[in-house]
Amino acid sequence: MGILTVERKLLEKNDIVAQELRGLFTSSGMFVLNMVSSPGSGKTSLVEATIKALQRRVRIGVIEGDVQTDLDARRIDALNVPVVQIVTHGACHLEAPLVRDAYRQLADAKLDILIIENVGNLVCPAAYDLGESLKVVVASTTEGDDKPLKYPAMFRHARVLIINKVDLIPYVQCSLETLRANALAINPSLVIFETSCTTSQGITAWCDWIVSEAASHATVG
Amino acid sequence: MHELSLAQRIVEIVHESIGRHAPQTVRTISLEIGELANVHVDSLTFAFEALVEGTNLQTASLQITSVRVQVLCKSCGTFSTVDGVTFECPRCGSTTLDVRRGRELDITSIEIDDYTEVNHGNSDR
C-alpha cells in the first residue's frame, strides 16, 4: 500500500488558459466583463442597451455563450458590433479554452471593451475564470430578493451587481432594500446599479462606470 | 452541473499521476473541496463511479474533505471561519476580508496497492 501525494487543482487547465487570456487582454488594453446570471434575468437586453449607449464612444465586442442556438448573437449582430457565438451543446458554463477560440475571431477588431455573456446559470460559471477583468452578476427583480443568499459564491466572486427590471418592482415580491442588504452581506465591496432596459433607468450610470473603469484599467495595464 | 467534467479531470489527473498503464490498484483518491467551490459532493461521486465502471479505476473511491470558508480580516488581522453567508469579522465587525480558504478544488493524494488484484481488459478508457 502506498500514498502518492498529488496536490493538483482540478481546474488547473482552465486556470492556465485563463491566465494566458488575462495577459493577452491586459497587453492589448482591453477591459473584459464576464456577465453571469440565472436564465431570463435580462443579460442580453442589458448587453444590447450597453452597446447602444457606448458604441459611439468605444470599440465594443461581444462573446455570447449559450447551451443552444445563436439567437443572442443575432440580436447583437443587428447592432453592427463584432460578435462570436459559443454554443456549449449542453454544458452549463463557459470555460477559458472556449473563450480563447472565440476570441481568435475577434483579435483583429482592436476592441476597448469585450463583453462575455456567460450561460444563464448562477452556480457553475462562478468556478471558471475566463481571464476577465471582472465578473458582473445580474439579478432581476422578478427572481425575488433572496438570490444572493441562495447562490453566495457567485455574488462573492462578482465585483458588480446589476439589479435589472426595476420597473417591475410594483408588480413583484421583491424588496430592493432586502436584495441590496443580502448581496452586501456576502460581498460588501459590490458596486451596485439598478437598471431597466424597458425604461432605460440606470443605463447611463452603468455605462459611465464601465468607461471610467476601462480607462483606469488601461492605464494600470 | 459541472460535476461530470470535474470527475473527468479527476480520472485524467489520476492516470497522469500513477502512469496510464501502471499495474497498480487505486484504492482512495483524496480531494479537498471548498464550500465556495459550488460542487455537489453526491453528484461528483455519482459521476466518478459512472465514469470508472469497467476501467482500471473501478476499485477507487473518492474521499472528500469539505473545506470551510476561512477569512483574514484586513482591519484587525483576525483569522476566522465564516458561518452561514455573512462575511463579517467576529472580532471587529469589519467586512473587508480576504478569503483564504474555501475555494479549493484539489486532488491531494492517491492511495494505491503495489500490485494489480484485478486485470481489467479495457483499461485504456
XYZ file of N, CA and C in Angstrom, chain B residues 9-117:
327
model
N -11.771 15.217 -15.023
C -10.446 15.750 -14.669
C -9.789 14.912 -13.574
N -10.588 14.413 -12.631
C -10.027 13.552 -11.587
C -9.404 12.307 -12.231
N -10.154 11.688 -13.144
C -9.660 10.483 -13.823
C -8.360 10.798 -14.575
N -8.348 11.930 -15.292
C -7.138 12.304 -16.057
C -5.935 12.499 -15.137
N -6.164 13.220 -14.043
C -5.043 13.520 -13.143
C -4.541 12.238 -12.470
N -5.451 11.338 -12.116
C -5.022 10.068 -11.504
C -4.195 9.270 -12.506
N -4.651 9.205 -13.754
C -3.882 8.488 -14.774
C -2.500 9.099 -14.962
N -2.454 10.432 -15.008
C -1.155 11.101 -15.175
C -0.245 10.810 -13.985
N -0.842 10.701 -12.799
C -0.039 10.544 -11.588
C 0.480 9.123 -11.409
N -0.340 8.133 -11.746
C 0.117 6.758 -11.498
C 0.733 6.140 -12.757
N 0.703 6.853 -13.849
C 1.163 6.272 -15.110
C -0.022 5.531 -15.695
N -0.337 5.811 -16.922
C -1.598 5.359 -17.502
C -1.786 3.836 -17.448
N -0.718 3.083 -17.652
C -0.874 1.627 -17.668
C -0.182 0.983 -16.481
N 0.008 1.738 -15.422
C 0.720 1.204 -14.264
C -0.062 0.040 -13.656
N 0.646 -1.014 -13.272
C -0.042 -2.176 -12.695
C -0.361 -1.947 -11.227
N -1.160 -0.956 -10.979
C -1.474 -0.631 -9.601
C -2.977 -0.526 -9.415
N -3.428 -0.878 -8.231
C -4.844 -0.754 -7.922
C -5.043 0.488 -7.066
N -5.866 1.392 -7.582
C -6.107 2.629 -6.840
C -7.228 2.382 -5.830
N -6.959 2.695 -4.578
C -7.950 2.474 -3.522
C -8.743 3.743 -3.217
N -8.015 4.801 -2.925
C -8.685 6.019 -2.483
C -8.090 7.242 -3.168
N -8.942 8.124 -3.604
C -8.483 9.401 -4.163
C -8.976 10.478 -3.204
N -8.045 11.187 -2.597
C -8.436 12.192 -1.601
C -8.552 13.564 -2.236
N -9.654 14.230 -1.936
C -9.923 15.551 -2.520
C -10.239 16.552 -1.416
N -9.887 17.785 -1.658
C -10.339 18.873 -0.784
C -11.234 19.785 -1.603
N -12.448 19.984 -1.119
C -13.408 20.806 -1.861
C -13.951 21.905 -0.953
N -13.719 23.128 -1.354
C -14.148 24.261 -0.548
C -15.651 24.491 -0.624
N -16.183 25.082 0.431
C -17.625 25.353 0.455
C -18.033 26.396 -0.583
N -17.080 27.203 -1.035
C -17.388 28.207 -2.061
C -17.126 27.686 -3.471
N -16.795 26.387 -3.595
C -16.445 25.854 -4.920
C -17.672 25.420 -5.706
N -18.856 25.471 -5.088
C -20.091 25.115 -5.795
C -20.070 23.700 -6.355
N -19.633 22.738 -5.541
C -19.640 21.356 -6.008
C -20.581 20.541 -5.130
N -21.447 19.781 -5.777
C -22.342 18.890 -5.044
C -21.638 17.539 -4.932
N -21.276 17.181 -3.707
C -20.416 16.020 -3.485
C -21.067 14.725 -3.980
N -22.363 14.544 -3.738
C -23.030 13.319 -4.197
C -23.014 13.217 -5.722
N -23.208 14.366 -6.392
C -23.192 14.348 -7.862
C -21.800 14.015 -8.384
N -20.778 14.551 -7.703
C -19.402 14.278 -8.128
C -19.089 12.790 -7.955
N -19.480 12.219 -6.834
C -19.233 10.801 -6.571
C -19.978 9.933 -7.583
N -21.231 10.299 -7.844
C -22.032 9.551 -8.826
C -21.374 9.600 -10.205
N -20.943 10.798 -10.611
C -20.323 10.956 -11.934
C -19.023 10.160 -12.009
N -18.242 10.196 -10.928
C -16.965 9.474 -10.915
C -17.212 7.969 -11.040
N -18.155 7.444 -10.252
C -18.427 5.999 -10.286
C -18.910 5.565 -11.661
N -19.732 6.403 -12.288
C -20.232 6.064 -13.626
C -19.093 6.048 -14.644
N -18.154 7.001 -14.485
C -17.042 7.103 -15.441
C -16.070 5.937 -15.335
N -15.803 5.460 -14.111
C -14.729 4.475 -13.931
C -15.232 3.033 -13.985
N -16.541 2.847 -14.075
C -17.072 1.490 -14.120
C -16.453 0.728 -15.296
N -15.899 -0.473 -14.998
C -15.298 -1.293 -16.053
C -13.900 -0.859 -16.444
N -13.318 0.105 -15.729
C -11.952 0.538 -16.039
C -11.026 0.149 -14.883
N -9.742 0.440 -15.068
C -8.780 0.090 -14.017
C -8.920 0.976 -12.777
N -9.834 1.931 -12.804
C -10.059 2.768 -11.618
C -11.335 2.390 -10.868
N -11.966 1.267 -11.283
C -13.262 0.970 -10.643
C -13.130 0.546 -9.186
N -11.901 0.234 -8.759
C -11.697 -0.112 -7.344
C -11.553 1.137 -6.477
N -11.491 2.299 -7.137
C -11.169 3.525 -6.398
C -12.421 4.188 -5.831
N -12.263 4.779 -4.668
C -13.360 5.594 -4.139
C -12.836 6.985 -3.820
N -13.744 7.936 -3.819
C -13.364 9.318 -3.525
C -13.503 9.578 -2.029
N -12.472 10.170 -1.451
C -12.582 10.592 -0.059
C -12.539 12.124 -0.068
N -13.676 12.708 0.222
C -13.799 14.156 0.039
C -13.821 14.878 1.375
N -12.887 15.795 1.535
C -12.860 16.628 2.732
C -13.410 18.002 2.366
N -14.447 18.392 3.065
C -15.031 19.712 2.805
C -14.215 20.773 3.557
N -13.921 21.872 2.869
C -13.122 22.934 3.491
C -14.013 24.135 3.790
N -14.092 24.511 5.054
C -14.897 25.664 5.457
C -14.309 26.959 4.875
N -15.153 27.964 4.753
C -14.681 29.262 4.267
C -13.959 29.976 5.416
N -12.685 30.257 5.225
C -11.910 30.947 6.249
C -11.397 32.269 5.694
N -11.503 33.295 6.518
C -11.161 34.641 6.047
C -10.181 35.318 6.996
N -9.394 36.195 6.418
C -8.471 37.012 7.212
C -8.988 38.451 7.170
N -9.183 39.029 8.354
C -9.681 40.398 8.425
C -8.549 41.363 8.073
N -8.821 42.249 7.111
C -7.784 43.204 6.688
C -7.620 44.327 7.704
N -8.631 44.508 8.578
C -8.538 45.590 9.565
C -7.767 45.159 10.804
N -8.148 43.999 11.410
C -7.526 43.637 12.681
C -6.682 42.374 12.601
N -6.654 41.708 11.425
C -5.769 40.557 11.266
C -6.296 39.257 11.859
N -7.570 39.261 12.278
C -8.136 38.035 12.860
C -8.482 37.033 11.765
N -8.116 35.776 12.034
C -8.432 34.682 11.125
C -9.704 34.023 11.646
N -10.746 33.880 10.799
C -11.979 33.293 11.315
C -12.673 32.448 10.256
N -13.594 31.616 10.729
C -14.387 30.769 9.837
C -15.740 31.444 9.624
N -16.186 31.454 8.356
C -17.457 32.103 8.049
C -18.597 31.121 8.303
N -19.519 31.509 9.153
C -20.714 30.705 9.393
C -21.832 31.291 8.561
N -22.526 30.446 7.848
C -23.611 30.945 7.011
C -23.042 31.744 5.857
N -23.685 32.844 5.517
C -23.248 33.578 4.335
C -22.904 35.023 4.652
N -22.775 35.362 5.931
C -22.434 36.741 6.263
C -20.928 36.874 6.475
N -20.331 37.656 5.600
C -18.886 37.842 5.662
C -18.575 39.051 6.536
N -18.312 38.764 7.814
C -18.043 39.839 8.770
C -17.066 39.327 9.818
N -16.084 40.148 10.182
C -15.090 39.738 11.179
C -15.766 39.616 12.555
N -15.630 38.445 13.219
C -16.288 38.278 14.520
C -15.658 39.151 15.609
N -14.428 39.634 15.385
C -13.750 40.416 16.418
C -14.067 41.903 16.287
N -13.878 42.464 15.061
C -14.036 43.921 14.942
C -15.235 44.321 14.074
N -15.900 43.335 13.461
C -17.089 43.653 12.679
C -16.791 44.155 11.268
N -15.491 44.227 10.912
C -15.144 44.714 9.569
C -15.646 43.740 8.503
N -15.987 44.291 7.335
C -16.413 43.427 6.241
C -15.352 43.366 5.140
N -14.182 43.966 5.422
C -13.090 43.908 4.447
C -12.248 42.679 4.758
N -12.565 41.589 4.063
C -11.965 40.303 4.389
C -11.348 39.667 3.150
N -10.249 38.950 3.377
C -9.636 38.150 2.321
C -10.067 36.701 2.500
N -10.643 36.116 1.456
C -10.976 34.692 1.555
C -9.694 33.890 1.386
N -9.269 33.199 2.451
C -8.023 32.432 2.406
C -8.258 30.948 2.104
N -9.405 30.422 2.548
C -9.728 29.031 2.248
C -11.215 28.931 1.908
N -11.568 27.860 1.197
C -12.985 27.655 0.884
C -13.265 27.613 -0.610
N -12.216 27.867 -1.418
C -12.400 27.785 -2.872
C -11.713 26.549 -3.449
N -11.164 25.686 -2.584
C -10.371 24.549 -3.050
C -11.170 23.610 -3.960
N -10.483 23.098 -4.947
C -10.987 22.018 -5.803
C -9.747 21.216 -6.157
N -9.199 20.513 -5.166
C -7.865 19.921 -5.316
C -7.872 18.414 -5.080
N -7.034 17.721 -5.854
C -6.687 16.337 -5.500
C -5.460 16.429 -4.605
N -5.518 15.858 -3.421
C -4.373 15.959 -2.518
C -3.510 14.698 -2.537
N -4.142 13.518 -2.583
C -3.325 12.287 -2.602
C -4.109 11.120 -3.192
N -3.341 10.087 -3.561
C -3.932 8.875 -4.141
C -3.357 7.683 -3.390
N -4.216 6.826 -2.875
C -3.744 5.634 -2.165
C -3.795 4.452 -3.129
N -2.649 3.760 -3.276
C -2.586 2.652 -4.240
C -2.046 1.379 -3.601
N -2.481 0.235 -4.136
C -1.852 -1.048 -3.799
C -0.641 -1.199 -4.697
N 0.310 -2.021 -4.255
C 1.537 -2.184 -5.042
C 1.401 -3.226 -6.142
N 0.236 -3.872 -6.217
C 0.057 -4.904 -7.225
C -1.362 -4.834 -7.774
N -1.588 -5.499 -8.909
C -2.915 -5.489 -9.511
C -3.706 -6.693 -9.020
N -4.832 -6.433 -8.425
C -5.654 -7.541 -7.939
C -6.601 -8.032 -9.025
